[in-house]
Amino acid sequence: MSNSPMKKLSTEIGGIVRPLLLLVFLFASGIGALLYGKDVIGFLEKQPPLIEPVYVPDGIGREGAVLTLQIQDSGAGIDAFVVRASQYGIESELKRESLEGAATREIQIPLDGIDGKFREGELRISVRAFDRSLWSNRGELELNLMVDYQSPELQVVTTQHNARVGGAQLLVYRAKDENLVESGVKVGRYFFKGYPARHLDPVFASSDLFAVIYAVPFHGDAGQRYSLVAQAKDQAGNITNEEFYSKESAARVSSQQVPLSALCLRGQVSDIFFSSETILREAVGDAEIERIAALSDDQLQKSSSQFRLVSEQLRMFDSAHLAELTRESAPISFGMKAFQRQSGTVRHAHQQKLSFVTGSSLVGELWHSGYFYRPRGDKPEIVAASAGIISFIEELGTYGTVIGIDHGLGLFSLYGSVEEVAVKPGDAVEGGDMLGVAGRGALGCERGALFELRVQGVPVEPAEWLSEKWFHGHISRKVASAKRLLGLAAPRSF
């Protein structure tokens, strides 16, 4: 029966018909491709959808996380995708959606935190996307994430933290977690990273001890108030905050009128304007630059307009650039003594509002950061204020040649308007070492040297670090107190 003539005939016909049907389909597809172009070609394409990570969290913590992906298919388009999670042999579906032939789509997958279904440990995420081709091509992506619901341990060690707005302060603390990624002090929206405390003093050898110098930023409001907390964060995003005793005094501010000569405006300031024109165009637009260019060269109005842009826009750009250069210290030891003053008298002080005038006309205002020294002698030396590493030497329009010294723990000193530079990046210097000589200040056209201190990019009051009394009370004595509280101080002899 199995070898009957009818079955044999049916098999032979099937063997002929199936190839014929395939040939007809391929022929029709070819005609369709000629008539309808890429729609048919896309229907036959063999490329699977592309799945790419846009944002992958470092882990899943107590608050959960969001995974963001992008799916693309330029051929037949995306038909659908499905996201699954598997952990300890249990698989669950997180998301499934039909995309109806979309060429590209960004998707977000919420990942539940401690109140969800995931347990601590490794979690595998599998993503599958299918296109609308004849073959239903499949794209795949596999990701492994760590689920961790344990927040870091955090304990502030130091007890007194009295700072002034515009000044700085030191805090020593413990932070412990297997996957600790950052810790420090949060001052409003600012975060100041902590460094291993052994860089402050080798006695603090434990890996869970940290020291942070933080700033209380000044933005024109002497009485500005901030919320301050110590903070530690792990890889999964778990955050521990601890409040600490902190008292902030109002900033010391002053004002000063700075006369500018027509020669200064038309000479040095105009040169700075033209050398920085590209930056200024990006800041204020071509129309404003062209308006200034059209003003008469014989009038102070043109020079005054140039000065206004230089003192406001270019100074802001230069300061932001310096903030980036002084954001993070190298792993170097911090020198435990007050900083050395420059030779000369302070012409402009920190947090002093400078009003630049020519004749009776106000041409610009700015809050000054750091000290501008009027030197003694024709070629006064600029010296390093404390031990450190030459981090950078830059040419900036409103600062002139700037030398930056990294002192460790995020503290940098800056020296502007330097001529005859005597150092290079990477050099180790001690307090009092010569860096160069004072040149001509960029904005006031007066010979002198700019000295500025920054904590992780934020300008702070130099007077504090130049004072033996302040340094002893806020740094040295605090370190000694932390040693005693941790049981690390040598016993006193009687």
C-alpha positions as a LaTeX table, in Angstrom:
\begin{tabular}{lrrr}
\hline
Residue & $x$ (\AA) & $y$ (\AA) & $z$ (\AA) \\
\hline
Met1 & 0.00 & 0.00 & 0.00 \\
Ser2 & 2.86 & 2.34 & 0.80 \\
Asn3 & 4.29 & 1.88 & $-2.68$ \\
Ser4 & 0.98 & 2.31 & $-4.52$ \\
Pro5 & 1.07 & 3.99 & $-7.95$ \\
Met6 & $-1.12$ & 6.85 & $-6.69$ \\
Lys7 & 1.23 & 7.75 & $-3.82$ \\
Lys8 & 4.24 & 7.48 & $-6.09$ \\
Leu9 & 2.58 & 9.82 & $-8.56$ \\
Ser10 & 1.68 & 12.26 & $-5.77$ \\
Thr11 & 5.27 & 12.30 & $-4.55$ \\
Glu12 & 6.60 & 12.95 & $-8.01$ \\
Ile13 & 4.11 & 15.75 & $-8.59$ \\
Gly14 & 4.99 & 17.28 & $-5.18$ \\
Gly15 & 8.66 & 17.09 & $-6.00$ \\
Ile16 & 7.98 & 19.05 & $-9.19$ \\
Val17 & 5.37 & 21.49 & $-7.84$ \\
Arg18 & 7.27 & 22.74 & $-4.78$ \\
Pro19 & 10.32 & 23.90 & $-6.76$ \\
Leu20 & 7.99 & 25.43 & $-9.33$ \\
Leu21 & 6.13 & 27.33 & $-6.59$ \\
Leu22 & 9.44 & 28.60 & $-5.20$ \\
Leu23 & 10.53 & 29.70 & $-8.69$ \\
Val24 & 7.19 & 31.46 & $-9.18$ \\
Phe25 & 7.59 & 33.20 & $-5.81$ \\
Leu26 & 11.13 & 34.27 & $-6.56$ \\
Phe27 & 10.11 & 35.50 & $-10.01$ \\
Ala28 & 7.19 & 37.41 & $-8.55$ \\
Ser29 & 9.47 & 38.85 & $-5.89$ \\
Gly30 & 11.89 & 40.01 & $-8.54$ \\
Ile31 & 9.10 & 41.70 & $-10.49$ \\
Gly32 & 7.82 & 43.16 & $-7.21$ \\
Ala33 & 11.24 & 44.49 & $-6.38$ \\
Leu34 & 11.37 & 46.22 & $-9.74$ \\
Leu35 & 7.89 & 47.66 & $-9.27$ \\
Tyr36 & 7.86 & 48.42 & $-5.54$ \\
Gly37 & 11.54 & 48.81 & $-4.71$ \\
Lys38 & 12.77 & 48.35 & $-1.20$ \\
Asp39 & 9.47 & 47.16 & 0.34 \\
Val40 & 9.89 & 43.75 & $-1.24$ \\
Ile41 & 13.67 & 43.80 & $-0.83$ \\
Gly42 & 13.17 & 44.57 & 2.85 \\
Phe43 & 10.69 & 41.72 & 3.09 \\
Leu44 & 13.41 & 39.34 & 1.90 \\
Glu45 & 16.39 & 40.84 & 3.77 \\
Lys46 & 18.33 & 38.66 & 6.18 \\
Gln47 & 19.78 & 41.28 & 8.55 \\
Pro48 & 18.40 & 41.09 & 12.11 \\
Pro49 & 17.41 & 44.20 & 14.08 \\
Leu50 & 20.26 & 45.97 & 15.89 \\
Ile51 & 19.85 & 46.37 & 19.66 \\
Glu52 & 22.20 & 48.89 & 21.29 \\
Pro53 & 22.47 & 50.07 & 24.92 \\
Val54 & 21.78 & 53.78 & 25.45 \\
Tyr55 & 22.05 & 53.71 & 29.23 \\
Val56 & 22.90 & 50.65 & 31.30 \\
Pro57 & 22.83 & 51.19 & 35.09 \\
Asp58 & 25.85 & 50.00 & 37.03 \\
Gly59 & 23.50 & 47.90 & 39.14 \\
Ile60 & 20.04 & 47.73 & 40.69 \\
Gly61 & 19.75 & 49.24 & 44.14 \\
Arg62 & 17.00 & 49.86 & 46.66 \\
Glu63 & 15.33 & 52.51 & 44.51 \\
Gly64 & 15.48 & 50.43 & 41.31 \\
Ala65 & 16.86 & 51.58 & 37.98 \\
Val66 & 15.93 & 52.14 & 34.35 \\
Leu67 & 17.57 & 50.40 & 31.40 \\
Thr68 & 17.43 & 52.34 & 28.11 \\
Leu69 & 17.96 & 50.64 & 24.74 \\
Gln70 & 17.66 & 51.55 & 21.08 \\
Ile71 & 16.38 & 49.08 & 18.46 \\
Gln72 & 16.98 & 49.73 & 14.75 \\
Asp73 & 16.02 & 47.95 & 11.53 \\
Ser74 & 16.38 & 49.85 & 8.26 \\
Gly75 & 15.09 & 46.95 & 6.14 \\
Ala76 & 11.70 & 45.41 & 6.83 \\
Gly77 & 11.29 & 47.38 & 10.07 \\
Ile78 & 10.82 & 46.20 & 13.65 \\
Asp79 & 7.88 & 43.91 & 14.28 \\
Ala80 & 8.16 & 43.43 & 18.05 \\
Phe81 & 10.52 & 43.02 & 20.97 \\
Val82 & 10.48 & 41.18 & 24.28 \\
Val83 & 12.63 & 41.70 & 27.40 \\
Arg84 & 13.08 & 38.93 & 29.96 \\
Ala85 & 14.96 & 38.64 & 33.25 \\
Ser86 & 16.36 & 35.45 & 34.73 \\
Gln87 & 17.80 & 34.88 & 38.18 \\
Tyr88 & 18.40 & 31.69 & 40.18 \\
Gly89 & 16.67 & 29.61 & 37.48 \\
Ile90 & 13.50 & 31.73 & 37.47 \\
Glu91 & 12.59 & 33.67 & 34.30 \\
Ser92 & 10.13 & 36.56 & 34.11 \\
Glu93 & 8.96 & 38.82 & 31.31 \\
Leu94 & 9.64 & 42.51 & 31.87 \\
Lys95 & 8.26 & 44.06 & 28.70 \\
Arg96 & 6.78 & 43.07 & 25.33 \\
Glu97 & 5.61 & 45.46 & 22.63 \\
Ser98 & 4.67 & 45.49 & 18.94 \\
Leu99 & 6.38 & 48.28 & 16.98 \\
Glu100 & 4.47 & 47.77 & 13.70 \\
Gly101 & 7.40 & 48.18 & 11.34 \\
Ala102 & 9.13 & 51.17 & 12.98 \\
Ala103 & 12.67 & 51.76 & 11.68 \\
Thr104 & 14.01 & 52.81 & 15.08 \\
Arg105 & 12.72 & 53.04 & 18.62 \\
Glu106 & 14.21 & 53.94 & 22.00 \\
Ile107 & 12.75 & 51.88 & 24.81 \\
Gln108 & 12.98 & 52.13 & 28.59 \\
Ile109 & 12.70 & 49.12 & 30.87 \\
Pro110 & 12.00 & 49.91 & 34.55 \\
Leu111 & 13.88 & 47.56 & 36.90 \\
Asp112 & 12.21 & 47.27 & 40.30 \\
Gly113 & 14.13 & 47.92 & 43.49 \\
Ile114 & 13.83 & 46.35 & 46.91 \\
Asp115 & 10.03 & 46.12 & 46.73 \\
Gly116 & 10.14 & 44.22 & 43.43 \\
Lys117 & 10.75 & 40.59 & 42.46 \\
Phe118 & 14.53 & 40.61 & 42.10 \\
Arg119 & 16.78 & 39.13 & 44.77 \\
Glu120 & 20.30 & 40.26 & 45.60 \\
Gly121 & 22.92 & 38.78 & 43.29 \\
Glu122 & 23.49 & 38.64 & 39.54 \\
Leu123 & 20.54 & 39.27 & 37.22 \\
Arg124 & 20.55 & 38.37 & 33.51 \\
Ile125 & 18.59 & 40.57 & 31.11 \\
Ser126 & 17.74 & 39.10 & 27.66 \\
Val127 & 16.39 & 41.29 & 24.87 \\
Arg128 & 14.97 & 39.86 & 21.62 \\
Ala129 & 13.76 & 41.94 & 18.69 \\
Phe130 & 12.14 & 40.59 & 15.50 \\
Asp131 & 11.77 & 42.27 & 12.13 \\
Arg132 & 8.88 & 42.05 & 9.62 \\
Ser133 & 10.80 & 40.16 & 6.96 \\
Leu134 & 9.75 & 36.80 & 5.55 \\
Trp135 & 12.30 & 35.15 & 7.83 \\
Ser136 & 11.39 & 37.10 & 10.98 \\
Asn137 & 15.06 & 37.85 & 11.67 \\
Arg138 & 15.91 & 38.05 & 15.35 \\
Gly139 & 18.34 & 40.42 & 17.07 \\
Glu140 & 19.60 & 39.63 & 20.57 \\
Leu141 & 21.28 & 41.40 & 23.47 \\
Glu142 & 22.34 & 39.89 & 26.80 \\
Leu143 & 23.24 & 41.98 & 29.85 \\
Asn144 & 24.30 & 41.07 & 33.39 \\
Leu145 & 23.46 & 43.41 & 36.26 \\
Met146 & 24.20 & 43.15 & 39.97 \\
Val147 & 21.28 & 43.54 & 42.39 \\
Asp148 & 22.40 & 45.07 & 45.70 \\
Tyr149 & 20.06 & 46.46 & 48.35 \\
Gln150 & 22.69 & 47.17 & 51.04 \\
Ser151 & 23.53 & 50.87 & 51.46 \\
Pro152 & 27.11 & 51.95 & 52.30 \\
Glu153 & 28.16 & 52.44 & 55.91 \\
Leu154 & 29.04 & 56.07 & 56.65 \\
Gln155 & 30.34 & 57.78 & 59.80 \\
Val156 & 31.65 & 61.33 & 60.17 \\
Val157 & 34.72 & 61.36 & 62.43 \\
Thr158 & 35.54 & 65.06 & 62.82 \\
Thr159 & 33.21 & 67.08 & 65.04 \\
Gln160 & 33.54 & 70.83 & 64.34 \\
His161 & 32.96 & 72.22 & 60.84 \\
Asn162 & 32.78 & 76.01 & 60.94 \\
Ala163 & 33.10 & 77.56 & 57.49 \\
Arg164 & 32.50 & 80.90 & 55.85 \\
Val165 & 30.58 & 81.38 & 52.60 \\
Gly166 & 33.34 & 81.57 & 50.01 \\
Gly167 & 35.70 & 79.57 & 52.22 \\
Ala168 & 36.63 & 75.93 & 52.76 \\
Gln169 & 36.61 & 73.26 & 55.46 \\
Leu170 & 38.05 & 69.79 & 56.17 \\
Leu171 & 36.05 & 66.69 & 57.13 \\
Val172 & 37.33 & 63.18 & 57.95 \\
Tyr173 & 34.95 & 60.22 & 57.73 \\
Arg174 & 34.57 & 56.46 & 57.33 \\
Ala175 & 32.81 & 54.97 & 54.30 \\
Lys176 & 32.54 & 51.24 & 53.76 \\
Asp177 & 30.94 & 49.09 & 51.04 \\
Glu178 & 32.17 & 46.24 & 48.85 \\
Asn179 & 31.18 & 48.25 & 45.79 \\
Leu180 & 31.75 & 51.83 & 46.97 \\
Val181 & 32.06 & 54.15 & 43.95 \\
Glu182 & 32.14 & 57.64 & 45.50 \\
Ser183 & 31.90 & 59.46 & 48.79 \\
Gly184 & 32.38 & 62.98 & 50.04 \\
Val185 & 30.36 & 66.04 & 51.04 \\
Lys186 & 27.37 & 67.47 & 49.22 \\
Val187 & 26.97 & 71.25 & 49.53 \\
Gly188 & 23.71 & 72.19 & 47.85 \\
Arg189 & 24.08 & 71.03 & 44.24 \\
Tyr190 & 27.88 & 70.73 & 44.57 \\
Phe191 & 29.56 & 67.43 & 45.36 \\
Phe192 & 33.10 & 67.38 & 46.78 \\
Lys193 & 34.81 & 64.03 & 46.42 \\
Gly194 & 36.63 & 62.47 & 49.34 \\
Tyr195 & 40.17 & 61.13 & 48.97 \\
Pro196 & 41.88 & 58.31 & 50.88 \\
Ala197 & 42.80 & 59.86 & 54.24 \\
Arg198 & 46.34 & 58.46 & 54.00 \\
His199 & 47.03 & 61.34 & 51.55 \\
Leu200 & 46.31 & 63.69 & 54.46 \\
Asp201 & 48.38 & 61.72 & 56.99 \\
Pro202 & 49.94 & 58.24 & 56.61 \\
Val203 & 48.54 & 57.33 & 60.05 \\
Phe204 & 45.08 & 57.13 & 58.42 \\
Ala205 & 46.07 & 53.90 & 56.66 \\
Ser206 & 42.71 & 52.10 & 56.74 \\
Ser207 & 41.05 & 51.84 & 53.31 \\
Asp208 & 37.69 & 52.96 & 54.73 \\
Leu209 & 39.04 & 56.31 & 56.01 \\
Phe210 & 38.59 & 59.36 & 53.79 \\
Ala211 & 39.31 & 63.09 & 53.95 \\
Val212 & 37.52 & 65.79 & 52.00 \\
Ile213 & 38.19 & 69.48 & 51.65 \\
Tyr214 & 34.90 & 71.08 & 50.66 \\
Ala215 & 34.00 & 74.62 & 49.65 \\
Val216 & 30.98 & 76.72 & 50.53 \\
Pro217 & 30.53 & 78.47 & 47.17 \\
Phe218 & 30.00 & 82.21 & 46.88 \\
His219 & 27.77 & 83.48 & 44.06 \\
Gly220 & 27.29 & 87.14 & 44.94 \\
Asp221 & 25.10 & 86.55 & 48.01 \\
Ala222 & 27.13 & 86.93 & 51.20 \\
Gly223 & 24.49 & 85.23 & 53.33 \\
Gln224 & 23.68 & 82.33 & 51.02 \\
Arg225 & 22.68 & 79.14 & 52.84 \\
Tyr226 & 23.32 & 75.55 & 51.79 \\
Ser227 & 22.30 & 72.12 & 53.03 \\
Leu228 & 25.39 & 70.06 & 53.85 \\
Val229 & 25.57 & 66.27 & 54.20 \\
Ala230 & 28.26 & 63.63 & 54.05 \\
Gln231 & 27.36 & 61.12 & 51.34 \\
Ala232 & 28.44 & 57.67 & 50.16 \\
Lys233 & 27.21 & 55.85 & 47.05 \\
Asp234 & 27.72 & 52.27 & 45.87 \\
Gln235 & 27.76 & 50.76 & 42.38 \\
Ala236 & 24.06 & 49.88 & 42.49 \\
Gly237 & 23.14 & 53.50 & 43.25 \\
Asn238 & 22.36 & 53.05 & 46.96 \\
Ile239 & 23.09 & 56.31 & 48.79 \\
Thr240 & 23.73 & 56.94 & 52.47 \\
Asn241 & 23.54 & 60.52 & 53.75 \\
Glu242 & 24.73 & 61.65 & 57.17 \\
Glu243 & 24.21 & 65.13 & 58.53 \\
Phe244 & 27.04 & 66.67 & 60.53 \\
Tyr245 & 27.54 & 69.71 & 62.70 \\
Ser246 & 28.24 & 72.67 & 60.43 \\
Lys247 & 28.07 & 76.40 & 60.95 \\
Glu248 & 28.45 & 78.79 & 58.01 \\
Ser249 & 29.22 & 82.48 & 58.50 \\
Ala250 & 28.40 & 85.16 & 55.97 \\
Ala251 & 30.98 & 85.91 & 53.30 \\
Arg252 & 33.32 & 88.86 & 53.61 \\
Val253 & 32.67 & 91.09 & 50.60 \\
Ser254 & 33.88 & 94.51 & 49.50 \\
Ser255 & 33.83 & 96.73 & 46.45 \\
Gln256 & 36.37 & 98.78 & 44.57 \\
Gln257 & 36.40 & 101.15 & 41.62 \\
Val258 & 39.08 & 100.45 & 39.02 \\
Pro259 & 39.94 & 103.26 & 36.58 \\
Leu260 & 40.86 & 102.24 & 33.03 \\
Ser261 & 42.77 & 104.43 & 30.63 \\
Ala262 & 41.79 & 104.81 & 26.99 \\
Leu263 & 45.23 & 103.41 & 26.13 \\
Cys264 & 44.49 & 100.24 & 28.10 \\
Leu265 & 41.08 & 99.78 & 26.47 \\
Arg266 & 42.31 & 100.39 & 22.93 \\
Gly267 & 45.48 & 98.39 & 23.40 \\
Gln268 & 45.64 & 95.33 & 25.64 \\
Val269 & 41.89 & 94.82 & 26.09 \\
Ser270 & 41.24 & 95.18 & 22.36 \\
Asp271 & 43.97 & 92.62 & 21.65 \\
Ile272 & 42.32 & 90.15 & 24.04 \\
Phe273 & 38.96 & 90.77 & 22.36 \\
Phe274 & 40.23 & 89.96 & 18.87 \\
Ser275 & 42.31 & 86.96 & 19.96 \\
Ser276 & 39.23 & 85.47 & 21.66 \\
Glu277 & 36.66 & 86.47 & 19.03 \\
Thr278 & 35.64 & 82.87 & 18.25 \\
Ile279 & 34.74 & 82.23 & 21.89 \\
Leu280 & 32.85 & 85.52 & 22.15 \\
Arg281 & 30.88 & 84.84 & 18.97 \\
Glu282 & 29.70 & 81.55 & 20.42 \\
Ala283 & 28.71 & 83.33 & 23.63 \\
Val284 & 26.79 & 86.34 & 22.28 \\
Gly285 & 26.25 & 85.61 & 18.58 \\
Asp286 & 27.55 & 87.14 & 15.36 \\
Ala287 & 25.14 & 90.09 & 15.42 \\
Glu288 & 26.60 & 91.56 & 18.63 \\
Ile289 & 30.18 & 91.16 & 17.41 \\
Glu290 & 29.31 & 92.84 & 14.11 \\
Arg291 & 27.53 & 95.66 & 15.94 \\
Ile292 & 30.66 & 96.37 & 17.96 \\
Ala293 & 32.85 & 96.14 & 14.85 \\
Ala294 & 30.72 & 98.81 & 13.17 \\
Leu295 & 31.34 & 101.36 & 15.93 \\
Ser296 & 33.81 & 104.15 & 15.23 \\
Asp297 & 37.43 & 103.45 & 16.19 \\
Asp298 & 37.74 & 107.02 & 17.44 \\
Gln299 & 35.11 & 106.56 & 20.12 \\
Leu300 & 35.59 & 104.91 & 23.49 \\
Gln301 & 32.20 & 103.29 & 22.95 \\
Lys302 & 33.78 & 100.58 & 20.81 \\
Ser303 & 36.57 & 99.84 & 23.28 \\
Ser304 & 34.11 & 99.93 & 26.18 \\
Ser305 & 31.82 & 97.43 & 24.43 \\
Gln306 & 34.78 & 95.15 & 23.81 \\
Phe307 & 35.78 & 95.38 & 27.47 \\
Arg308 & 32.25 & 94.53 & 28.59 \\
Leu309 & 32.27 & 91.28 & 26.59 \\
Val310 & 35.80 & 90.42 & 27.71 \\
Ser311 & 35.14 & 91.09 & 31.42 \\
Glu312 & 31.77 & 89.32 & 31.46 \\
Gln313 & 31.60 & 86.59 & 28.81 \\
Leu314 & 35.27 & 85.72 & 28.30 \\
Arg315 & 36.01 & 85.83 & 32.04 \\
Met316 & 33.12 & 83.42 & 32.61 \\
Phe317 & 34.44 & 81.09 & 29.91 \\
Asp318 & 37.99 & 81.19 & 31.30 \\
Ser319 & 36.79 & 80.57 & 34.86 \\
Ala320 & 34.71 & 77.57 & 33.74 \\
His321 & 37.74 & 76.17 & 31.91 \\
Leu322 & 39.85 & 76.52 & 35.05 \\
Ala323 & 37.11 & 74.81 & 37.05 \\
Glu324 & 37.45 & 71.76 & 34.80 \\
Leu325 & 41.25 & 71.78 & 35.07 \\
Thr326 & 41.06 & 71.87 & 38.87 \\
Arg327 & 38.22 & 69.37 & 39.33 \\
Glu328 & 40.26 & 66.42 & 40.58 \\
Ser329 & 43.63 & 65.90 & 42.24 \\
Ala330 & 46.26 & 63.32 & 41.52 \\
Pro331 & 46.89 & 60.79 & 44.35 \\
Ile332 & 49.52 & 62.89 & 46.12 \\
Ser333 & 50.21 & 63.74 & 49.76 \\
Phe334 & 48.86 & 66.98 & 51.18 \\
Gly335 & 51.35 & 69.38 & 52.79 \\
Met336 & 50.44 & 70.05 & 56.40 \\
Lys337 & 51.35 & 73.72 & 56.75 \\
Ala338 & 49.95 & 77.14 & 55.88 \\
Phe339 & 50.54 & 78.56 & 52.41 \\
Gln340 & 53.18 & 81.17 & 51.61 \\
Arg341 & 52.23 & 84.71 & 50.58 \\
Gln342 & 53.42 & 86.36 & 47.40 \\
Ser343 & 55.66 & 89.41 & 47.56 \\
Gly344 & 53.80 & 92.70 & 47.16 \\
Thr345 & 50.54 & 94.29 & 48.24 \\
Val346 & 47.02 & 93.06 & 47.51 \\
Arg347 & 45.49 & 95.33 & 44.87 \\
His348 & 42.20 & 93.40 & 44.46 \\
Ala349 & 40.84 & 91.01 & 47.08 \\
His350 & 38.78 & 87.84 & 46.93 \\
Gln351 & 35.01 & 88.37 & 46.63 \\
Gln352 & 35.54 & 92.03 & 45.85 \\
Lys353 & 33.12 & 93.58 & 43.38 \\
Leu354 & 35.21 & 95.51 & 40.87 \\
Ser355 & 33.61 & 98.38 & 38.96 \\
Phe356 & 35.72 & 99.34 & 35.94 \\
Val357 & 35.34 & 102.97 & 34.87 \\
Thr358 & 36.79 & 105.18 & 32.20 \\
Gly359 & 36.23 & 108.84 & 32.97 \\
Ser360 & 32.78 & 108.91 & 34.54 \\
Ser361 & 31.46 & 105.92 & 32.57 \\
Leu362 & 31.02 & 102.44 & 34.01 \\
Val363 & 32.28 & 99.93 & 31.43 \\
Gly364 & 32.02 & 96.66 & 33.33 \\
Glu365 & 31.67 & 94.87 & 36.67 \\
Leu366 & 32.77 & 91.51 & 38.03 \\
Trp367 & 33.23 & 89.63 & 41.28 \\
His368 & 36.95 & 89.09 & 41.68 \\
Ser369 & 38.28 & 85.66 & 42.68 \\
Gly370 & 41.58 & 85.38 & 44.54 \\
Tyr371 & 44.16 & 88.12 & 45.06 \\
Phe372 & 45.77 & 90.41 & 42.53 \\
Tyr373 & 49.16 & 91.45 & 43.90 \\
Arg374 & 50.93 & 94.66 & 43.00 \\
Pro375 & 54.58 & 93.57 & 43.06 \\
Arg376 & 57.66 & 95.15 & 44.53 \\
Gly377 & 60.50 & 95.84 & 42.10 \\
Asp378 & 60.66 & 95.70 & 38.32 \\
Lys379 & 60.66 & 91.89 & 37.87 \\
Pro380 & 59.19 & 90.35 & 41.01 \\
Glu381 & 59.18 & 86.61 & 41.34 \\
Ile382 & 56.02 & 84.54 & 41.56 \\
Val383 & 56.57 & 81.61 & 43.93 \\
Ala384 & 54.72 & 78.40 & 44.74 \\
Ala385 & 52.51 & 78.88 & 47.79 \\
Ser386 & 52.98 & 75.28 & 48.95 \\
Ala387 & 54.35 & 71.91 & 47.88 \\
Gly388 & 52.65 & 70.19 & 44.97 \\
Ile389 & 52.81 & 69.14 & 41.32 \\
Ile390 & 52.60 & 71.50 & 38.34 \\
Ser391 & 49.28 & 70.33 & 36.89 \\
Phe392 & 48.96 & 72.63 & 33.86 \\
Ile393 & 50.17 & 75.80 & 32.16 \\
Glu394 & 47.54 & 77.52 & 30.01 \\
Glu395 & 47.10 & 80.71 & 28.01 \\
Leu396 & 43.73 & 82.29 & 28.86 \\
Gly397 & 42.50 & 85.67 & 27.65 \\
Thr398 & 41.51 & 87.22 & 30.98 \\
Tyr399 & 44.13 & 85.40 & 33.07 \\
Gly400 & 47.16 & 85.61 & 30.79 \\
Thr401 & 49.57 & 82.72 & 31.28 \\
Val402 & 48.19 & 80.59 & 34.14 \\
Ile403 & 50.13 & 78.01 & 36.14 \\
Gly404 & 48.14 & 75.48 & 38.18 \\
Ile405 & 49.62 & 73.55 & 41.12 \\
Asp406 & 47.90 & 70.45 & 42.48 \\
His407 & 48.35 & 70.25 & 46.26 \\
Gly408 & 46.28 & 67.08 & 46.72 \\
Leu409 & 42.80 & 66.46 & 48.19 \\
Gly410 & 41.29 & 68.56 & 45.40 \\
Leu411 & 43.07 & 71.80 & 46.39 \\
Phe412 & 44.77 & 73.79 & 43.60 \\
Ser413 & 46.60 & 77.12 & 43.55 \\
Leu414 & 46.55 & 79.25 & 40.38 \\
Tyr415 & 49.02 & 81.93 & 39.33 \\
Gly416 & 47.97 & 84.28 & 36.53 \\
Ser417 & 49.70 & 86.96 & 34.45 \\
Val418 & 52.96 & 84.99 & 34.61 \\
Glu419 & 55.92 & 85.83 & 32.38 \\
Glu420 & 59.24 & 84.00 & 32.00 \\
Val421 & 57.73 & 80.70 & 33.15 \\
Ala422 & 60.36 & 78.63 & 34.99 \\
Val423 & 58.48 & 75.32 & 35.36 \\
Lys424 & 56.70 & 72.73 & 33.22 \\
Pro425 & 53.74 & 70.37 & 33.79 \\
Gly426 & 54.70 & 67.41 & 35.95 \\
Asp427 & 57.39 & 69.25 & 37.93 \\
Ala428 & 57.34 & 68.78 & 41.70 \\
Val429 & 57.68 & 72.07 & 43.59 \\
Glu430 & 58.09 & 73.13 & 47.20 \\
Gly431 & 56.67 & 76.22 & 48.85 \\
Gly432 & 58.77 & 79.23 & 47.82 \\
Asp433 & 60.05 & 77.73 & 44.54 \\
Met434 & 60.10 & 80.24 & 41.68 \\
Leu435 & 57.42 & 79.78 & 39.01 \\
Gly436 & 58.08 & 82.88 & 36.90 \\
Val437 & 57.77 & 86.65 & 37.14 \\
Ala438 & 54.74 & 88.93 & 37.33 \\
Gly439 & 53.48 & 90.27 & 34.03 \\
Arg440 & 50.77 & 92.74 & 33.11 \\
Gly441 & 47.24 & 92.00 & 34.35 \\
Ala442 & 44.88 & 91.22 & 31.49 \\
Leu443 & 41.90 & 93.38 & 32.48 \\
Gly444 & 43.36 & 96.30 & 34.40 \\
Cys445 & 46.54 & 96.60 & 32.32 \\
Glu446 & 48.46 & 96.88 & 35.59 \\
Arg447 & 51.61 & 94.91 & 36.30 \\
Gly448 & 51.00 & 92.27 & 38.92 \\
Ala449 & 50.26 & 88.63 & 39.70 \\
Leu450 & 46.96 & 86.84 & 40.20 \\
Phe451 & 46.82 & 84.25 & 42.98 \\
Glu452 & 43.74 & 82.07 & 43.30 \\
Leu453 & 42.83 & 78.93 & 45.25 \\
Arg454 & 40.25 & 76.41 & 44.10 \\
Val455 & 38.73 & 73.38 & 45.77 \\
Gln456 & 37.57 & 70.88 & 43.16 \\
Gly457 & 36.98 & 73.74 & 40.74 \\
Val458 & 35.35 & 76.19 & 43.18 \\
Pro459 & 37.23 & 79.43 & 44.10 \\
Val460 & 37.84 & 79.80 & 47.84 \\
Glu461 & 39.19 & 82.51 & 50.16 \\
Pro462 & 43.03 & 82.62 & 49.99 \\
Ala463 & 43.25 & 84.46 & 53.33 \\
Glu464 & 42.29 & 81.27 & 55.15 \\
Trp465 & 45.08 & 79.15 & 53.70 \\
Leu466 & 47.63 & 81.96 & 54.09 \\
Ser467 & 46.85 & 82.28 & 57.81 \\
Glu468 & 48.84 & 80.17 & 60.30 \\
Lys469 & 46.05 & 80.60 & 62.83 \\
Trp470 & 43.29 & 79.45 & 60.47 \\
Phe471 & 45.34 & 76.51 & 59.18 \\
His472 & 46.09 & 75.33 & 62.71 \\
Gly473 & 42.46 & 75.65 & 63.83 \\
His474 & 40.76 & 74.18 & 60.77 \\
Ile475 & 43.32 & 71.68 & 59.45 \\
Ser476 & 46.14 & 70.70 & 61.84 \\
Arg477 & 44.07 & 70.60 & 65.04 \\
Lys478 & 41.23 & 68.78 & 63.26 \\
Val479 & 43.63 & 66.09 & 62.00 \\
Ala480 & 44.99 & 65.64 & 65.53 \\
Ser481 & 41.45 & 65.38 & 66.90 \\
Ala482 & 40.51 & 62.75 & 64.30 \\
Lys483 & 43.55 & 60.69 & 65.28 \\
Arg484 & 42.52 & 60.74 & 68.93 \\
Leu485 & 38.92 & 59.83 & 68.15 \\
Leu486 & 40.08 & 56.90 & 66.03 \\
Gly487 & 42.62 & 55.76 & 68.61 \\
Leu488 & 45.51 & 56.49 & 66.26 \\
Ala489 & 47.25 & 59.23 & 68.23 \\
Ala490 & 50.39 & 58.43 & 70.19 \\
Pro491 & 49.70 & 58.42 & 73.95 \\
Arg492 & 50.65 & 61.58 & 75.76 \\
Ser493 & 53.62 & 61.38 & 78.12 \\
Phe494 & 53.21 & 62.57 & 81.70 \\
\hline
\end{tabular}
